[in-house]
């Protein structure tokens, strides 16, 4: 029996719903991370926002084990947002974590609205030899250009594994635009990236003098060095615990020079009304009182 036009329309609508909810969602999930046999991982930021924002948790846009950020890409928006993160495998002598997190045990958080570098002279021991491993945003587009709405653009910096160091005498800046303020945004190519053997250690956004809007202005790249003769101990890891983790994480604060600035935030897997951050000055960190600092000084 021939189907009526109404029946065909219903069947077509059902097929569309199944495709959108199942096929497209599956492709969207697995399309966020694209890893290649060359040691490169391309991370698309679209719909990879939110989630954990503390330095002790895995971010949605974060490099994998042994990788570091080597470049960024914007498609058509003059670098008013980040749409792609390019990670490269840089530490072949690092003992693998076999998929267990954290990939790097010593990390801290920065905000590239005003804090352009992983390194901070006032927090030398915490920030020396650190490089960018991930970015975080509270909205799906990873915008950076809206005043008031995009004041918090945080990124994660992690310390180089044992035996590796950053050659700060080799650092250079890669701009996101030419001398005529034409931006290097491209759908098909990643143009803003570090040279071979270099990783991103800084990220800035500044006002364009012509449109007076925020744009990502440059990235800083530094060479990774290796100390010969280093003996690597066998990797020792505790069993994974995905239920409750420490709520205390380390970060370099808004003011450079604050060496012992600890942050406290509610664990996303364990909500507590007593530890609510609803009244915090922003959505990812606030400073502890002096007594609290003394209490956790040994963390």
Short mmCIF file of N, CA and C in Angstrom, two decimals, residues 124-233:
data_model
loop_
_atom_site.label_atom_id
_atom_site.label_comp_id
_atom_site.label_asym_id
_atom_site.label_seq_id
_atom_site.Cartn_x
_atom_site.Cartn_y
_atom_site.Cartn_z
N UNK A 124 58.14 32.46 41.75
CA UNK A 124 59.16 31.81 40.92
C UNK A 124 59.09 30.29 41.01
N UNK A 125 59.13 29.73 42.22
CA UNK A 125 59.21 28.28 42.35
C UNK A 125 57.98 27.59 41.80
N UNK A 126 56.82 28.25 41.86
CA UNK A 126 55.58 27.65 41.37
C UNK A 126 55.46 27.73 39.86
N UNK A 127 55.99 28.79 39.26
CA UNK A 127 55.69 29.06 37.85
C UNK A 127 56.85 28.88 36.89
N UNK A 128 58.07 28.71 37.39
CA UNK A 128 59.20 28.54 36.48
C UNK A 128 59.07 27.20 35.75
N UNK A 129 59.49 27.18 34.49
CA UNK A 129 59.44 25.98 33.65
C UNK A 129 58.02 25.45 33.48
N UNK A 130 57.07 26.36 33.35
CA UNK A 130 55.69 25.94 33.12
C UNK A 130 55.23 26.38 31.74
N UNK A 131 54.29 25.66 31.18
CA UNK A 131 53.80 25.89 29.83
C UNK A 131 52.29 25.65 29.82
N UNK A 132 51.63 26.10 28.76
CA UNK A 132 50.17 26.03 28.69
C UNK A 132 49.74 24.63 28.26
N UNK A 133 48.72 24.10 28.96
CA UNK A 133 48.17 22.79 28.61
C UNK A 133 46.68 22.83 28.31
N UNK A 134 45.97 23.90 28.67
CA UNK A 134 44.53 23.91 28.41
C UNK A 134 43.93 25.28 28.61
N UNK A 135 42.72 25.45 28.08
CA UNK A 135 41.95 26.69 28.25
C UNK A 135 40.55 26.33 28.70
N UNK A 136 39.88 27.29 29.34
CA UNK A 136 38.56 27.06 29.92
C UNK A 136 37.68 28.28 29.65
N UNK A 137 36.39 28.02 29.44
CA UNK A 137 35.44 29.11 29.27
C UNK A 137 34.09 28.67 29.82
N UNK A 138 33.28 29.64 30.20
CA UNK A 138 31.96 29.33 30.74
C UNK A 138 30.88 29.34 29.67
N UNK A 139 31.23 29.67 28.43
CA UNK A 139 30.27 29.66 27.33
C UNK A 139 30.84 28.88 26.16
N UNK A 140 29.97 28.29 25.35
CA UNK A 140 30.39 27.31 24.35
C UNK A 140 31.27 27.88 23.25
N UNK A 141 31.29 29.20 23.04
CA UNK A 141 32.01 29.76 21.91
C UNK A 141 33.44 30.20 22.23
N UNK A 142 33.83 30.21 23.51
CA UNK A 142 35.17 30.66 23.91
C UNK A 142 35.46 32.07 23.41
N UNK A 143 34.50 32.96 23.59
CA UNK A 143 34.68 34.36 23.21
C UNK A 143 35.65 35.05 24.15
N UNK A 144 36.35 36.06 23.64
CA UNK A 144 37.28 36.85 24.45
C UNK A 144 37.03 38.34 24.33
N UNK A 145 36.16 38.79 23.42
CA UNK A 145 36.10 40.20 23.05
C UNK A 145 35.04 41.04 23.69
N UNK A 146 34.14 40.47 24.52
CA UNK A 146 33.03 41.25 25.05
C UNK A 146 33.40 41.82 26.42
N UNK A 147 33.35 43.11 26.55
CA UNK A 147 33.70 43.76 27.81
C UNK A 147 32.69 43.36 28.90
N UNK A 148 33.23 43.05 30.05
CA UNK A 148 32.39 42.64 31.17
C UNK A 148 32.02 41.18 31.15
N UNK A 149 31.69 40.63 29.98
CA UNK A 149 31.29 39.23 29.88
C UNK A 149 32.49 38.30 29.75
N UNK A 150 33.57 38.79 29.17
CA UNK A 150 34.73 37.93 28.91
C UNK A 150 35.95 38.39 29.69
N UNK A 151 35.74 38.85 30.91
CA UNK A 151 36.86 39.28 31.73
C UNK A 151 37.63 38.09 32.30
N UNK A 152 36.98 36.94 32.41
CA UNK A 152 37.63 35.74 32.94
C UNK A 152 37.91 34.77 31.81
N UNK A 153 39.13 34.79 31.32
CA UNK A 153 39.59 33.86 30.29
C UNK A 153 40.76 33.07 30.88
N UNK A 154 40.47 31.97 31.52
CA UNK A 154 41.50 31.28 32.28
C UNK A 154 42.16 30.17 31.45
N UNK A 155 43.41 29.96 31.75
CA UNK A 155 44.16 28.89 31.10
C UNK A 155 45.03 28.20 32.14
N UNK A 156 45.40 26.97 31.83
CA UNK A 156 46.15 26.15 32.78
C UNK A 156 47.60 26.05 32.34
N UNK A 157 48.50 26.19 33.31
CA UNK A 157 49.94 26.05 33.07
C UNK A 157 50.47 24.92 33.95
N UNK A 158 51.31 24.08 33.40
CA UNK A 158 51.86 22.94 34.14
C UNK A 158 53.37 22.92 34.04
N UNK A 159 53.99 22.39 35.08
CA UNK A 159 55.45 22.36 35.15
C UNK A 159 56.00 21.22 34.29
N UNK A 160 57.12 21.48 33.64
CA UNK A 160 57.75 20.49 32.78
C UNK A 160 58.15 19.26 33.58
N UNK A 161 58.07 18.07 32.98
CA UNK A 161 58.46 16.84 33.69
C UNK A 161 59.93 16.86 34.08
N UNK A 162 60.29 15.93 34.95
CA UNK A 162 61.67 15.83 35.43
C UNK A 162 62.63 15.66 34.27
N UNK A 163 63.70 16.45 34.29
CA UNK A 163 64.70 16.39 33.24
C UNK A 163 64.52 17.43 32.15
N UNK A 164 63.34 18.03 32.07
CA UNK A 164 63.06 19.04 31.04
C UNK A 164 63.05 20.44 31.66
N UNK A 165 63.31 21.43 30.83
CA UNK A 165 63.29 22.81 31.29
C UNK A 165 62.90 23.71 30.11
N UNK A 166 62.54 24.94 30.40
CA UNK A 166 62.25 25.92 29.36
C UNK A 166 63.46 26.84 29.18
N UNK A 167 63.89 26.97 27.96
CA UNK A 167 65.01 27.87 27.62
C UNK A 167 64.43 29.27 27.41
N UNK A 168 64.42 30.06 28.48
CA UNK A 168 63.78 31.38 28.40
C UNK A 168 64.57 32.37 27.52
N UNK A 169 65.81 32.06 27.22
CA UNK A 169 66.56 32.94 26.31
C UNK A 169 66.12 32.77 24.86
N UNK A 170 65.36 31.74 24.58
CA UNK A 170 64.93 31.46 23.20
C UNK A 170 63.52 31.95 22.91
N UNK A 171 62.82 32.49 23.89
CA UNK A 171 61.40 32.81 23.74
C UNK A 171 61.18 33.91 22.70
N UNK A 172 60.07 33.80 22.00
CA UNK A 172 59.69 34.82 21.04
C UNK A 172 58.18 34.91 20.99
N UNK A 173 57.67 35.93 20.30
CA UNK A 173 56.23 36.17 20.22
C UNK A 173 55.74 35.93 18.80
N UNK A 174 54.61 35.25 18.71
CA UNK A 174 53.96 35.04 17.42
C UNK A 174 52.66 35.83 17.41
N UNK A 175 52.56 36.90 16.61
CA UNK A 175 51.34 37.73 16.63
C UNK A 175 50.20 37.03 15.89
N UNK A 176 49.00 37.49 16.16
CA UNK A 176 47.81 36.96 15.48
C UNK A 176 47.39 37.82 14.31
N UNK A 177 48.18 38.84 13.97
CA UNK A 177 47.82 39.76 12.89
C UNK A 177 49.08 40.33 12.27
N UNK A 178 48.93 40.93 11.10
CA UNK A 178 50.07 41.57 10.46
C UNK A 178 50.14 43.04 10.87
N UNK A 179 51.05 43.80 10.23
CA UNK A 179 51.24 45.21 10.62
C UNK A 179 50.05 46.08 10.26
N UNK A 180 49.18 45.58 9.41
CA UNK A 180 47.97 46.33 9.03
C UNK A 180 46.74 45.87 9.83
N UNK A 181 46.97 45.09 10.86
CA UNK A 181 45.92 44.57 11.73
C UNK A 181 44.94 43.67 10.99
N UNK A 182 45.46 42.98 9.99
CA UNK A 182 44.69 41.91 9.35
C UNK A 182 45.00 40.62 10.09
N UNK A 183 43.98 39.98 10.62
CA UNK A 183 44.20 38.83 11.50
C UNK A 183 44.40 37.54 10.71
N UNK A 184 45.17 36.64 11.32
CA UNK A 184 45.50 35.37 10.69
C UNK A 184 44.45 34.31 10.97
N UNK A 185 43.18 34.67 10.94
CA UNK A 185 42.15 33.66 11.12
C UNK A 185 41.97 32.90 9.80
N UNK A 186 41.71 31.61 9.92
CA UNK A 186 41.59 30.77 8.73
C UNK A 186 40.84 29.50 9.11
N UNK A 187 39.95 29.07 8.22
CA UNK A 187 39.20 27.84 8.46
C UNK A 187 40.06 26.61 8.18
N UNK A 188 40.94 26.70 7.21
CA UNK A 188 41.67 25.53 6.75
C UNK A 188 43.08 25.40 7.34
N UNK A 189 43.62 26.46 7.89
CA UNK A 189 45.02 26.41 8.32
C UNK A 189 45.17 26.98 9.73
N UNK A 190 46.10 26.39 10.50
CA UNK A 190 46.53 26.97 11.77
C UNK A 190 47.78 27.79 11.47
N UNK A 191 47.65 29.09 11.57
CA UNK A 191 48.75 30.00 11.21
C UNK A 191 49.49 30.50 12.44
N UNK A 192 48.80 30.64 13.56
CA UNK A 192 49.42 31.12 14.79
C UNK A 192 49.87 29.94 15.62
N UNK A 193 51.15 29.57 15.50
CA UNK A 193 51.66 28.41 16.22
C UNK A 193 53.15 28.57 16.46
N UNK A 194 53.68 27.73 17.35
CA UNK A 194 55.09 27.78 17.71
C UNK A 194 55.92 26.90 16.78
N UNK A 195 57.19 27.24 16.66
CA UNK A 195 58.11 26.47 15.82
C UNK A 195 58.35 25.09 16.43
N UNK A 196 58.94 24.20 15.65
CA UNK A 196 59.24 22.85 16.12
C UNK A 196 60.16 22.89 17.34
N UNK A 197 59.78 22.15 18.39
CA UNK A 197 60.55 22.13 19.62
C UNK A 197 60.17 23.21 20.60
N UNK A 198 59.22 24.07 20.24
CA UNK A 198 58.77 25.16 21.10
C UNK A 198 57.33 24.90 21.56
N UNK A 199 56.97 25.45 22.72
CA UNK A 199 55.62 25.31 23.26
C UNK A 199 55.11 26.69 23.68
N UNK A 200 53.81 26.80 23.83
CA UNK A 200 53.22 28.06 24.25
C UNK A 200 53.39 28.26 25.75
N UNK A 201 53.94 29.41 26.11
CA UNK A 201 54.12 29.77 27.52
C UNK A 201 53.42 31.08 27.87
N UNK A 202 52.77 31.70 26.90
CA UNK A 202 52.06 32.95 27.14
C UNK A 202 50.96 33.16 26.13
N UNK A 203 49.97 33.96 26.53
CA UNK A 203 48.81 34.23 25.70
C UNK A 203 48.24 35.57 26.13
N UNK A 204 47.99 36.46 25.18
CA UNK A 204 47.52 37.79 25.55
C UNK A 204 46.31 38.19 24.74
N UNK A 205 45.50 39.05 25.32
CA UNK A 205 44.46 39.72 24.55
C UNK A 205 44.54 41.21 24.85
N UNK A 206 44.39 42.02 23.78
CA UNK A 206 44.54 43.46 23.91
C UNK A 206 43.50 44.16 23.05
N UNK A 207 43.36 45.46 23.29
CA UNK A 207 42.43 46.25 22.49
C UNK A 207 43.03 46.58 21.13
N UNK A 208 42.27 46.31 20.10
CA UNK A 208 42.65 46.72 18.77
C UNK A 208 42.50 48.24 18.67
N UNK A 209 43.52 48.98 18.21
CA UNK A 209 43.43 50.45 18.19
C UNK A 209 42.42 51.00 17.19
N UNK A 210 41.92 50.14 16.30
CA UNK A 210 40.96 50.61 15.29
C UNK A 210 39.51 50.35 15.69
N UNK A 211 39.21 49.14 16.14
CA UNK A 211 37.83 48.85 16.53
C UNK A 211 37.61 48.95 18.04
N UNK A 212 38.71 49.14 18.82
CA UNK A 212 38.63 49.30 20.27
C UNK A 212 37.93 48.12 20.93
N UNK A 213 38.16 46.94 20.40
CA UNK A 213 37.62 45.71 20.96
C UNK A 213 38.75 44.76 21.30
N UNK A 214 38.48 43.86 22.23
CA UNK A 214 39.49 42.87 22.61
C UNK A 214 39.68 41.84 21.50
N UNK A 215 40.93 41.51 21.25
CA UNK A 215 41.31 40.42 20.36
C UNK A 215 42.52 39.73 21.00
N UNK A 216 42.69 38.45 20.71
CA UNK A 216 43.94 37.81 21.09
C UNK A 216 45.04 38.42 20.23
N UNK A 217 46.10 38.89 20.88
CA UNK A 217 47.11 39.70 20.19
C UNK A 217 48.36 38.91 19.82
N UNK A 218 48.81 38.03 20.70
CA UNK A 218 49.99 37.22 20.41
C UNK A 218 50.06 36.01 21.34
N UNK A 219 50.88 35.06 20.94
CA UNK A 219 51.24 33.96 21.82
C UNK A 219 52.75 34.02 22.04
N UNK A 220 53.20 33.56 23.19
CA UNK A 220 54.63 33.46 23.46
C UNK A 220 55.06 32.00 23.32
N UNK A 221 56.18 31.79 22.65
CA UNK A 221 56.72 30.45 22.43
C UNK A 221 58.12 30.35 23.03
N UNK A 222 58.40 29.27 23.75
CA UNK A 222 59.71 29.03 24.33
C UNK A 222 60.16 27.60 24.01
N UNK A 223 61.47 27.44 23.86
CA UNK A 223 62.02 26.13 23.50
C UNK A 223 62.07 25.21 24.70
N UNK A 224 61.75 23.93 24.48
CA UNK A 224 61.87 22.91 25.51
C UNK A 224 63.28 22.34 25.47
N UNK A 225 63.97 22.36 26.62
CA UNK A 225 65.31 21.78 26.72
C UNK A 225 65.29 20.50 27.53
N UNK A 226 66.34 19.71 27.38
CA UNK A 226 66.44 18.43 28.09
C UNK A 226 67.82 18.30 28.71
N UNK A 227 67.87 17.91 29.98
CA UNK A 227 69.13 17.71 30.69
C UNK A 227 69.56 16.27 30.50
N UNK A 228 70.71 16.04 29.91
CA UNK A 228 71.18 14.67 29.68
C UNK A 228 71.61 14.03 31.00
N UNK A 229 71.56 12.71 31.04
CA UNK A 229 71.99 11.98 32.22
C UNK A 229 70.98 11.91 33.34
N UNK A 230 69.75 12.35 33.10
CA UNK A 230 68.72 12.31 34.13
C UNK A 230 68.19 10.89 34.26
N UNK A 231 68.12 10.40 35.48
CA UNK A 231 67.57 9.07 35.75
C UNK A 231 66.11 9.24 36.17
N UNK A 232 65.22 8.59 35.45
CA UNK A 232 63.80 8.72 35.74
C UNK A 232 63.34 7.57 36.64
N UNK A 233 62.76 7.87 37.79
CA UNK A 233 62.23 6.78 38.62
C UNK A 233 60.98 6.17 37.98
#
